[in-house]
């Protein structure tokens, strides 16, 4: 099972059920909040126009618009996620980061939070994000380490996803399309004390052949390891990509 398989992604986000099952893991979490680091990375550049891709139910897009007073557009491949975002007042549209409909240089900042590992052609997606950003615009991209929730994923066994865009390789991938790639880490621990949360996580992975969880003891302590990449759009790299296409 590939996390960037389009059919798998469509199933995963056809409803909010799987996403909510994974969010439930973080009720008892310690350490810096990567969602807050992501928001602050956007806020510190004082953007006027922001694009969020793969924004899910739209909470981040709504917060950016509400607290920063800027224009925000959210694009997600899931019609259900777009529907939920619209209920929050977000200008949300069904679309694919690999083929954005916006003109060059439309946005000051682009946000891709926990979604680039779902993109089949990640270089195509990053090239599109670079294209729709103004010169020296900012990309804020959030992902997880290969060590994120490792103790929990071991319980899921072969049902657990292998991520293609991680803390460990993210800077190199983004650096093919952006300049000055900076990584901001958010590490901590999660404690899970009920069986339903563990089983909900395993079921949410939507494996081709779902497995029973391997034996485990409660409470379960599992590490959190997320990173926020902050990068600058580069006219030089944009010209290089254009000349190769």
mmCIF file of C-alpha atoms in Angstrom, residues 18-140:
data_model
loop_
_atom_site.group_PDB
_atom_site.id
_atom_site.type_symbol
_atom_site.label_atom_id
_atom_site.label_comp_id
_atom_site.label_asym_id
_atom_site.label_seq_id
_atom_site.Cartn_x
_atom_site.Cartn_y
_atom_site.Cartn_z
ATOM 1 C CA UNK A 18 -10.112 8.337 9.283
ATOM 2 C CA UNK A 19 -8.672 11.800 9.874
ATOM 3 C CA UNK A 20 -10.567 12.180 13.140
ATOM 4 C CA UNK A 21 -9.372 8.764 14.330
ATOM 5 C CA UNK A 22 -5.755 9.877 13.906
ATOM 6 C CA UNK A 23 -6.366 13.266 15.477
ATOM 7 C CA UNK A 24 -7.721 11.510 18.557
ATOM 8 C CA UNK A 25 -4.212 10.222 19.266
ATOM 9 C CA UNK A 26 -2.999 13.628 20.437
ATOM 10 C CA UNK A 27 -5.355 14.208 23.372
ATOM 11 C CA UNK A 28 -2.486 13.663 25.825
ATOM 12 C CA UNK A 29 0.549 15.090 24.036
ATOM 13 C CA UNK A 30 3.671 16.886 25.260
ATOM 14 C CA UNK A 31 6.164 19.096 23.474
ATOM 15 C CA UNK A 32 5.819 21.946 20.955
ATOM 16 C CA UNK A 33 2.699 21.910 18.791
ATOM 17 C CA UNK A 34 3.661 21.627 15.092
ATOM 18 C CA UNK A 35 0.327 23.199 14.138
ATOM 19 C CA UNK A 36 1.288 26.340 16.061
ATOM 20 C CA UNK A 37 4.772 26.389 14.508
ATOM 21 C CA UNK A 38 3.138 26.108 11.073
ATOM 22 C CA UNK A 39 0.811 29.028 11.802
ATOM 23 C CA UNK A 40 3.609 31.204 13.148
ATOM 24 C CA UNK A 41 5.744 30.496 10.066
ATOM 25 C CA UNK A 42 2.939 31.993 7.989
ATOM 26 C CA UNK A 43 2.191 34.875 10.361
ATOM 27 C CA UNK A 44 5.764 36.125 10.629
ATOM 28 C CA UNK A 45 5.901 37.126 6.958
ATOM 29 C CA UNK A 46 2.635 39.128 7.144
ATOM 30 C CA UNK A 47 1.223 37.807 3.862
ATOM 31 C CA UNK A 48 -1.645 39.411 1.962
ATOM 32 C CA UNK A 49 -2.605 36.314 -0.044
ATOM 33 C CA UNK A 50 -2.158 32.719 1.123
ATOM 34 C CA UNK A 51 -2.771 29.403 -0.611
ATOM 35 C CA UNK A 52 -3.239 26.258 1.439
ATOM 36 C CA UNK A 53 -3.116 22.942 -0.419
ATOM 37 C CA UNK A 54 -4.518 19.754 1.069
ATOM 38 C CA UNK A 55 -6.115 21.787 3.850
ATOM 39 C CA UNK A 56 -8.548 19.104 5.003
ATOM 40 C CA UNK A 57 -11.489 20.407 7.043
ATOM 41 C CA UNK A 58 -10.129 23.949 6.806
ATOM 42 C CA UNK A 59 -9.271 24.890 10.409
ATOM 43 C CA UNK A 60 -5.837 26.268 9.545
ATOM 44 C CA UNK A 61 -7.082 28.225 6.545
ATOM 45 C CA UNK A 62 -9.879 29.700 8.656
ATOM 46 C CA UNK A 63 -7.429 30.661 11.391
ATOM 47 C CA UNK A 64 -5.025 32.314 8.966
ATOM 48 C CA UNK A 65 -7.822 34.345 7.423
ATOM 49 C CA UNK A 66 -9.371 35.261 10.767
ATOM 50 C CA UNK A 67 -6.249 36.121 12.767
ATOM 51 C CA UNK A 68 -4.010 37.537 10.050
ATOM 52 C CA UNK A 69 -6.710 39.341 8.079
ATOM 53 C CA UNK A 70 -5.409 38.144 4.705
ATOM 54 C CA UNK A 71 -7.071 36.532 1.699
ATOM 55 C CA UNK A 72 -6.851 32.735 1.875
ATOM 56 C CA UNK A 73 -7.708 30.155 -0.753
ATOM 57 C CA UNK A 74 -7.730 26.458 0.128
ATOM 58 C CA UNK A 75 -7.452 23.642 -2.409
ATOM 59 C CA UNK A 76 -8.078 19.997 -1.575
ATOM 60 C CA UNK A 77 -8.553 16.947 -3.770
ATOM 61 C CA UNK A 78 -11.383 15.682 -1.538
ATOM 62 C CA UNK A 79 -14.867 17.122 -2.157
ATOM 63 C CA UNK A 80 -15.824 16.263 1.429
ATOM 64 C CA UNK A 81 -12.893 18.191 2.896
ATOM 65 C CA UNK A 82 -13.789 21.182 0.718
ATOM 66 C CA UNK A 83 -17.375 20.963 1.905
ATOM 67 C CA UNK A 84 -16.270 21.032 5.550
ATOM 68 C CA UNK A 85 -13.918 23.966 4.938
ATOM 69 C CA UNK A 86 -16.670 25.979 3.268
ATOM 70 C CA UNK A 87 -18.784 25.493 6.401
ATOM 71 C CA UNK A 88 -16.021 27.366 8.267
ATOM 72 C CA UNK A 89 -16.240 30.251 5.808
ATOM 73 C CA UNK A 90 -13.108 29.288 3.854
ATOM 74 C CA UNK A 91 -12.767 29.991 0.135
ATOM 75 C CA UNK A 92 -12.195 26.298 -0.573
ATOM 76 C CA UNK A 93 -12.067 24.578 -3.955
ATOM 77 C CA UNK A 94 -11.559 21.062 -5.268
ATOM 78 C CA UNK A 95 -8.201 20.895 -7.001
ATOM 79 C CA UNK A 96 -4.859 19.118 -7.367
ATOM 80 C CA UNK A 97 -1.553 20.633 -6.271
ATOM 81 C CA UNK A 98 0.082 18.989 -9.301
ATOM 82 C CA UNK A 99 -2.017 21.166 -11.617
ATOM 83 C CA UNK A 100 -3.061 24.435 -9.990
ATOM 84 C CA UNK A 101 -5.356 26.816 -11.864
ATOM 85 C CA UNK A 102 -3.877 30.050 -10.489
ATOM 86 C CA UNK A 103 -1.708 32.472 -12.428
ATOM 87 C CA UNK A 104 2.020 32.837 -11.795
ATOM 88 C CA UNK A 105 2.948 34.882 -8.747
ATOM 89 C CA UNK A 106 -0.572 34.982 -7.280
ATOM 90 C CA UNK A 107 0.291 34.305 -3.622
ATOM 91 C CA UNK A 108 2.729 35.535 -0.987
ATOM 92 C CA UNK A 109 2.724 32.270 0.955
ATOM 93 C CA UNK A 110 1.759 28.647 0.294
ATOM 94 C CA UNK A 111 1.039 26.109 3.031
ATOM 95 C CA UNK A 112 1.257 22.332 2.605
ATOM 96 C CA UNK A 113 0.645 20.768 6.019
ATOM 97 C CA UNK A 114 0.950 16.976 6.228
ATOM 98 C CA UNK A 115 -0.033 16.474 2.602
ATOM 99 C CA UNK A 116 3.032 16.349 0.337
ATOM 100 C CA UNK A 117 3.539 12.662 1.188
ATOM 101 C CA UNK A 118 0.177 12.045 -0.506
ATOM 102 C CA UNK A 119 1.262 13.621 -3.828
ATOM 103 C CA UNK A 120 2.175 11.027 -6.512
ATOM 104 C CA UNK A 121 4.486 13.418 -8.393
ATOM 105 C CA UNK A 122 5.875 15.528 -5.592
ATOM 106 C CA UNK A 123 8.225 17.476 -7.870
ATOM 107 C CA UNK A 124 5.272 18.476 -10.029
ATOM 108 C CA UNK A 125 3.426 19.660 -6.933
ATOM 109 C CA UNK A 126 6.372 21.661 -5.619
ATOM 110 C CA UNK A 127 6.988 23.187 -9.045
ATOM 111 C CA UNK A 128 3.380 24.344 -9.128
ATOM 112 C CA UNK A 129 3.644 25.841 -5.649
ATOM 113 C CA UNK A 130 6.802 27.677 -6.664
ATOM 114 C CA UNK A 131 5.084 28.949 -9.803
ATOM 115 C CA UNK A 132 2.054 30.451 -8.058
ATOM 116 C CA UNK A 133 4.201 32.200 -5.441
ATOM 117 C CA UNK A 134 5.533 35.688 -6.028
ATOM 118 C CA UNK A 135 9.326 36.114 -6.188
ATOM 119 C CA UNK A 136 10.734 35.510 -2.715
ATOM 120 C CA UNK A 137 7.388 34.144 -1.553
ATOM 121 C CA UNK A 138 7.308 31.550 1.207
ATOM 122 C CA UNK A 139 6.480 27.850 1.313
ATOM 123 C CA UNK A 140 5.529 26.359 4.684
#
